[in-house]
XYZ file of C-alpha atoms in Angstrom:
429
model
C 0.000 0.000 0.000
C 1.337 3.423 -0.976
C 1.956 5.809 1.897
C 1.385 9.446 0.967
C 3.720 12.201 2.092
C 2.282 14.956 4.297
C 2.095 17.210 1.234
C 0.265 14.601 -0.857
C -2.135 13.854 2.037
C -2.988 17.541 2.319
C -3.889 17.678 -1.388
C -5.954 14.484 -1.111
C -7.880 15.922 1.863
C -8.497 19.174 0.011
C -9.924 17.383 -3.026
C -12.071 15.125 -0.844
C -13.455 17.903 1.340
C -14.146 20.662 -1.197
C -15.889 21.113 -4.538
C -13.103 23.348 -5.879
C -11.746 22.813 -9.393
C -8.035 22.241 -8.984
C -4.927 21.623 -11.069
C -2.397 19.409 -9.295
C 0.971 20.198 -10.830
C 4.611 20.136 -9.836
C 8.075 19.469 -11.057
C 9.115 16.042 -12.318
C 9.448 13.534 -9.501
C 7.056 15.181 -7.042
C 4.661 12.228 -6.957
C 1.694 13.422 -9.020
C 1.016 9.894 -10.293
C 1.221 8.428 -6.792
C -1.349 10.915 -5.551
C -3.675 10.334 -8.517
C -3.640 6.565 -8.024
C -4.351 6.972 -4.315
C -7.249 9.305 -5.113
C -8.689 6.864 -7.662
C -8.706 3.997 -5.156
C -9.554 5.793 -1.918
C -11.907 8.661 -2.737
C -15.344 8.446 -1.129
C -16.803 10.418 -4.033
C -18.385 9.106 -7.229
C -15.155 9.617 -9.143
C -14.184 8.980 -12.768
C -10.638 9.088 -14.172
C -9.872 9.886 -17.805
C -6.913 10.952 -19.935
C -6.307 12.322 -23.440
C -4.543 9.247 -24.867
C -5.111 5.505 -24.734
C -1.817 4.673 -23.013
C -2.254 7.432 -20.421
C -5.760 6.137 -19.682
C -4.483 2.564 -19.296
C -1.792 3.709 -16.878
C -4.355 5.258 -14.531
C -7.083 2.642 -14.959
C -9.436 5.071 -16.670
C -10.958 5.833 -20.056
C -9.922 8.220 -22.763
C -11.799 11.529 -22.704
C -13.248 10.868 -26.159
C -14.607 7.416 -25.282
C -15.959 8.481 -21.874
C -17.872 11.461 -23.256
C -18.443 9.972 -26.740
C -16.973 13.099 -28.350
C -16.076 13.392 -32.035
C -12.375 13.432 -32.974
C -10.942 16.831 -33.940
C -12.245 20.272 -33.065
C -15.661 19.925 -31.442
C -16.538 23.646 -31.457
C -20.346 24.016 -31.466
C -21.148 20.627 -33.005
C -24.207 18.896 -31.587
C -23.349 16.312 -28.940
C -25.305 13.082 -29.235
C -26.063 11.623 -25.818
C -28.041 8.455 -25.343
C -29.835 7.741 -22.029
C -26.992 5.515 -20.762
C -24.425 8.275 -21.285
C -26.662 10.852 -19.598
C -27.096 8.565 -16.583
C -23.357 7.976 -16.386
C -22.420 11.642 -16.625
C -25.246 12.524 -14.265
C -23.785 10.341 -11.518
C -20.266 11.826 -11.515
C -19.273 13.924 -8.518
C -15.574 14.362 -9.351
C -13.946 14.128 -12.770
C -10.172 13.528 -12.779
C -8.230 14.273 -15.978
C -4.631 13.046 -16.091
C -1.954 14.443 -18.440
C -4.174 17.502 -18.793
C -1.353 19.482 -20.410
C -2.060 17.463 -23.585
C -5.752 18.449 -23.533
C -6.548 21.431 -25.734
C -8.944 24.245 -24.831
C -11.643 23.136 -27.275
C -11.709 19.607 -25.837
C -12.034 20.887 -22.269
C -14.876 23.175 -23.344
C -16.521 20.155 -25.007
C -16.270 18.242 -21.696
C -17.897 21.217 -19.965
C -20.725 21.332 -22.513
C -21.250 17.560 -22.400
C -21.619 17.606 -18.614
C -24.027 20.584 -18.632
C -26.125 18.952 -21.346
C -26.268 15.481 -19.768
C -27.011 16.800 -16.287
C -29.389 19.560 -17.469
C -27.583 21.970 -15.155
C -26.322 25.336 -16.412
C -23.346 25.808 -14.080
C -19.778 25.069 -15.297
C -19.130 21.347 -15.810
C -22.756 20.740 -14.831
C -21.815 21.039 -11.165
C -19.079 18.357 -11.320
C -15.809 18.984 -9.492
C -12.923 18.826 -11.982
C -9.475 17.763 -10.786
C -6.654 18.090 -13.301
C -3.212 16.444 -13.066
C -0.220 17.399 -15.175
C 2.783 19.648 -15.664
C 2.493 22.134 -18.556
C 6.282 22.521 -18.469
C 6.637 18.896 -19.631
C 3.960 18.044 -22.217
C 2.028 20.308 -24.586
C -1.148 19.772 -26.621
C -0.395 18.458 -30.114
C -1.234 20.991 -32.851
C -3.700 19.747 -35.456
C -3.864 20.438 -39.172
C -3.715 24.020 -40.539
C -7.521 24.429 -40.331
C -7.539 23.426 -36.657
C -4.657 25.786 -35.912
C -6.523 28.604 -37.627
C -9.606 27.823 -35.524
C -7.634 28.097 -32.295
C -5.974 31.320 -33.458
C -9.417 32.844 -34.101
C -11.238 31.567 -30.999
C -8.747 31.059 -28.180
C -5.877 32.894 -26.544
C -3.882 29.662 -26.906
C -4.490 25.941 -27.432
C -3.794 25.178 -23.754
C -6.470 23.766 -21.447
C -6.146 26.773 -19.134
C -7.401 29.069 -21.907
C -10.692 27.163 -22.298
C -13.713 29.480 -22.156
C -15.212 27.618 -19.191
C -12.639 29.307 -16.922
C -14.303 32.657 -17.656
C -17.243 31.342 -15.604
C -15.514 29.486 -12.784
C -12.236 29.474 -10.886
C -9.340 27.063 -11.275
C -6.980 26.878 -8.338
C -3.489 25.400 -8.506
C -1.707 23.159 -6.057
C 1.981 22.729 -6.834
C 3.634 19.719 -5.236
C 7.079 20.855 -4.108
C 8.677 17.876 -2.391
C 10.854 16.187 -5.031
C 11.225 12.460 -4.427
C 13.367 11.630 -7.486
C 16.446 13.780 -6.781
C 18.080 14.520 -3.421
C 21.008 16.765 -4.438
C 19.954 20.421 -3.899
C 22.310 21.709 -6.630
C 20.882 19.359 -9.283
C 17.325 20.166 -8.178
C 17.963 23.899 -8.605
C 19.525 23.332 -12.039
C 16.469 21.359 -13.175
C 14.176 24.110 -11.889
C 16.186 26.629 -13.944
C 15.786 24.460 -17.068
C 12.053 24.064 -16.349
C 11.505 27.830 -16.175
C 13.935 28.790 -18.950
C 16.306 30.551 -16.565
C 19.518 28.712 -17.400
C 22.572 30.859 -16.737
C 25.937 30.376 -18.448
C 27.199 28.900 -15.175
C 24.402 26.293 -15.008
C 24.873 25.387 -18.681
C 28.618 24.978 -18.109
C 28.021 22.747 -15.089
C 25.572 20.515 -17.008
C 27.795 20.379 -20.095
C 30.903 19.579 -18.077
C 29.121 16.743 -16.272
C 27.587 15.420 -19.490
C 30.858 15.470 -21.457
C 32.330 12.471 -19.616
C 32.992 9.385 -21.772
C 30.073 6.951 -21.876
C 30.997 3.703 -20.096
C 31.423 0.470 -22.083
C 28.103 -0.774 -20.743
C 26.212 2.286 -21.920
C 23.122 3.380 -20.009
C 19.807 4.006 -21.749
C 19.729 6.701 -24.454
C 16.906 9.264 -24.340
C 16.441 10.647 -27.858
C 14.170 13.215 -29.456
C 13.285 11.078 -32.482
C 11.635 7.674 -32.944
C 13.926 6.712 -35.826
C 17.028 7.233 -33.664
C 15.546 5.035 -30.936
C 14.521 2.253 -33.323
C 17.929 2.276 -35.002
C 19.836 2.036 -31.698
C 17.618 -0.770 -30.357
C 17.670 -2.802 -33.584
C 21.456 -2.444 -34.006
C 22.128 -3.389 -30.373
C 19.824 -6.425 -30.509
C 21.398 -7.647 -33.775
C 24.889 -7.328 -32.278
C 24.109 -9.867 -29.556
C 24.899 -13.535 -30.226
C 22.099 -16.104 -30.379
C 18.705 -16.082 -31.995
C 15.809 -13.737 -31.408
C 12.958 -15.133 -29.330
C 9.601 -13.464 -29.729
C 6.515 -13.187 -27.560
C 3.190 -12.179 -29.104
C 0.705 -10.353 -26.930
C -2.677 -11.865 -26.130
C -5.412 -9.325 -26.805
C -9.074 -9.742 -25.939
C -12.057 -7.426 -26.053
C -12.364 -3.953 -27.547
C -9.037 -2.188 -27.245
C -10.124 0.822 -29.277
C -7.445 0.961 -31.972
C -3.845 -0.158 -31.790
C -2.568 1.946 -28.906
C -1.049 -0.755 -26.754
C 0.840 -0.353 -23.471
C 3.646 -2.728 -24.559
C 4.971 -4.285 -27.756
C 2.448 -6.407 -29.646
C 5.426 -8.548 -30.722
C 8.311 -8.389 -28.250
C 11.659 -9.592 -29.621
C 14.368 -10.449 -27.085
C 17.764 -12.126 -26.840
C 19.848 -13.167 -23.899
C 21.875 -10.094 -22.909
C 19.294 -7.561 -24.182
C 18.920 -4.371 -22.193
C 15.273 -3.924 -21.232
C 13.087 -1.547 -19.266
C 10.169 -2.581 -17.070
C 6.874 -1.013 -18.123
C 4.990 -1.244 -14.845
C 5.586 -1.448 -11.111
C 6.039 -4.841 -9.479
C 3.375 -5.457 -6.791
C 6.131 -6.838 -4.541
C 8.326 -3.767 -5.018
C 11.217 -5.558 -6.739
C 11.214 -3.118 -9.657
C 9.313 -0.034 -10.790
C 8.106 1.347 -14.104
C 11.385 2.436 -15.731
C 13.800 0.032 -14.002
C 16.561 -1.113 -16.388
C 17.799 -4.712 -16.465
C 19.479 -7.340 -18.620
C 17.731 -10.398 -20.058
C 19.037 -13.810 -18.999
C 17.210 -17.082 -19.663
C 14.109 -16.917 -21.887
C 11.525 -19.687 -21.596
C 7.878 -19.432 -20.524
C 9.108 -16.633 -18.299
C 11.952 -14.145 -18.794
C 14.789 -13.883 -16.306
C 15.920 -10.257 -15.917
C 18.967 -9.259 -13.893
C 18.746 -5.950 -12.027
C 21.743 -4.743 -10.007
C 23.176 -8.247 -9.780
C 19.938 -9.945 -8.778
C 17.930 -12.109 -11.206
C 14.143 -11.896 -11.208
C 11.699 -14.209 -12.945
C 9.296 -12.039 -14.926
C 5.845 -13.288 -15.917
C 3.498 -11.776 -18.497
C 1.377 -8.955 -17.118
C -2.159 -7.996 -18.030
C -3.273 -4.447 -18.697
C -7.012 -3.856 -18.437
C -9.011 -1.344 -20.429
C -11.893 -0.014 -18.373
C -15.228 1.552 -19.157
C -17.472 3.397 -16.739
C -21.207 2.869 -16.566
C -24.067 3.686 -14.221
C -25.745 0.974 -12.194
C -29.452 1.608 -11.564
C -29.442 -1.159 -8.963
C -26.789 0.408 -6.746
C -27.434 4.021 -7.866
C -23.704 4.407 -8.369
C -20.948 4.352 -10.967
C -19.264 1.085 -11.785
C -16.037 0.431 -13.639
C -15.820 -2.713 -15.735
C -13.063 -4.346 -17.765
C -13.835 -4.301 -21.502
C -10.476 -5.441 -22.905
C -7.244 -7.064 -21.793
C -3.710 -6.959 -23.173
C -1.244 -9.568 -21.851
C 2.475 -9.352 -22.562
C 5.780 -9.334 -20.706
C 6.040 -5.871 -19.116
C 9.338 -5.207 -20.897
C 10.638 -3.239 -23.854
C 14.085 -2.992 -25.420
C 15.844 -0.171 -23.658
C 19.164 0.682 -25.164
C 17.150 3.720 -26.222
C 13.718 5.286 -25.696
C 12.142 8.544 -26.879
C 12.130 11.418 -24.425
C 8.349 11.461 -24.756
C 8.078 7.799 -23.699
C 10.487 8.392 -20.817
C 7.831 10.597 -19.230
C 7.282 9.561 -15.621
C 10.327 7.253 -15.566
C 13.378 7.481 -13.279
C 16.927 6.547 -14.308
C 20.195 6.501 -12.390
C 22.077 7.144 -15.640
C 21.169 8.050 -19.227
C 22.690 9.314 -22.459
C 20.663 12.371 -23.532
C 20.633 12.725 -27.326
C 18.980 16.001 -28.331
C 19.795 15.406 -32.004
C 20.308 18.369 -34.302
C 17.745 20.414 -32.405
C 15.068 20.357 -29.740
C 11.693 20.943 -31.379
C 9.141 21.129 -28.560
C 8.883 23.103 -25.356
C 9.884 21.159 -22.257
C 11.714 18.363 -24.112
C 15.108 19.122 -22.566
C 13.579 19.450 -19.105
C 11.793 16.096 -19.386
C 15.016 14.367 -20.455
C 17.260 15.847 -17.755
C 14.692 15.458 -14.986
C 14.478 11.673 -15.480
C 17.891 11.392 -13.796
C 18.368 10.939 -10.075
C 21.782 12.647 -10.026
C 23.928 14.795 -12.297
C 26.604 12.075 -12.080
C 24.380 9.881 -14.290
C 24.172 12.456 -17.111
C 25.891 11.834 -20.465
C 25.285 14.270 -23.333
C 25.889 13.418 -27.006
C 26.507 17.124 -27.586
C 26.655 20.217 -25.370
C 23.429 21.953 -24.431
C 22.739 25.129 -26.419
C 20.531 28.089 -25.455
C 18.105 27.020 -28.219
C 17.559 23.693 -26.396
C 15.824 25.457 -23.501
C 12.332 26.116 -24.835
C 9.601 27.278 -22.457
C 6.104 28.136 -23.666
C 5.280 31.759 -22.800
C 1.597 30.905 -22.354
C 2.558 28.468 -19.583
C 4.615 31.156 -17.817
C 1.662 33.564 -18.107
C -0.814 31.059 -16.697
C 1.300 29.919 -13.766
C 2.168 33.539 -12.934
C -1.463 34.683 -12.909
C -3.392 31.681 -11.530
C -4.273 31.692 -7.806
C -2.452 29.181 -5.614
C -4.375 27.121 -3.073
C -2.945 27.264 0.447
C -3.076 23.832 2.027
C -3.016 22.803 5.642
C -0.600 19.913 5.995
C -1.756 17.248 8.456
C -0.149 17.525 11.867
C 2.683 15.086 12.524
C 1.727 12.253 14.921
C 2.730 12.883 18.507
């Protein structure tokens, strides 16, 4: 059972005991995911969890926003929303709506959620009276721009694409809670450097310190590479796997039910060899590894032996469940049922991974490959903040000022938005 920190407990109590709309944010490694999972399992409210993408929804045991609200893909704008009686009952029963990875949700989609809730519940107030709790860090992930027509629509109708510029916030308040206790790093100097990268305040001295640390030769047994591009990652993994002796052994995933497309949480066909470097894709219930732990493949039979820090673990296939919410007339409450299952070894080749897919992971060491250029805001911060210490940083090239990209709309929002003052629980006597 996860034990919350005093800070996380204070946020949980605030969400449970108020109806306030709140964004839970914070730097990388502050435990946002831990708090969200605790909330999902322990809230006394009729609570629903959703996320903008299929993988994000799987990771939090929820539904995608589009499938939960039955919204059309693309800009919703003022399109009619079709709601059958079952959907209206479901949306009518929600007390608290949790949206994870909200930084990837655009303003139009959040306004569509607002309109869907008002319509289904026949209540005119924002979100139809539902409390909305948002999780995410706008400094790390941004909404993905659509085609030119969609971009033009946002330029004409919104201050920006970001969720915090949705029109619903003109009618109601959004408070922010920023988790401050960093659990991933312990070195105060490295923490302050990461904060500078996050806010775009990197001095020449900080850049020199990071570049000097990252310029050390990569050891013979190279750590994982975090790269900006998929093709770089695929090339490194394929080349490294081919270089190992022996034959490839493959495991095909077992898939049942309606998975809603081909967005799977692990490889549909996982190819491994003895000696392959792999990353675990989910936490072990017994605490032997976590999502992001790196190991080396040993024996491969019905199970896969993976060595981590000198200790070999027998790894069995894991099952990811896709959930769907519905309303039970019998119990007068929401129920969450499994509608699809995906079973595969919770491993992926990990000589390299994209910076985007490293989101939420923790590494003791990594090679950061920013390629010819960084092309999205927050990419450098996400990569550097995966590391526990600066001693684990290896750079394929020195950081440049152009690598530190911070979205000005994010700075504006987090400067202007009111902060919620929390009362931390008293320490036991």
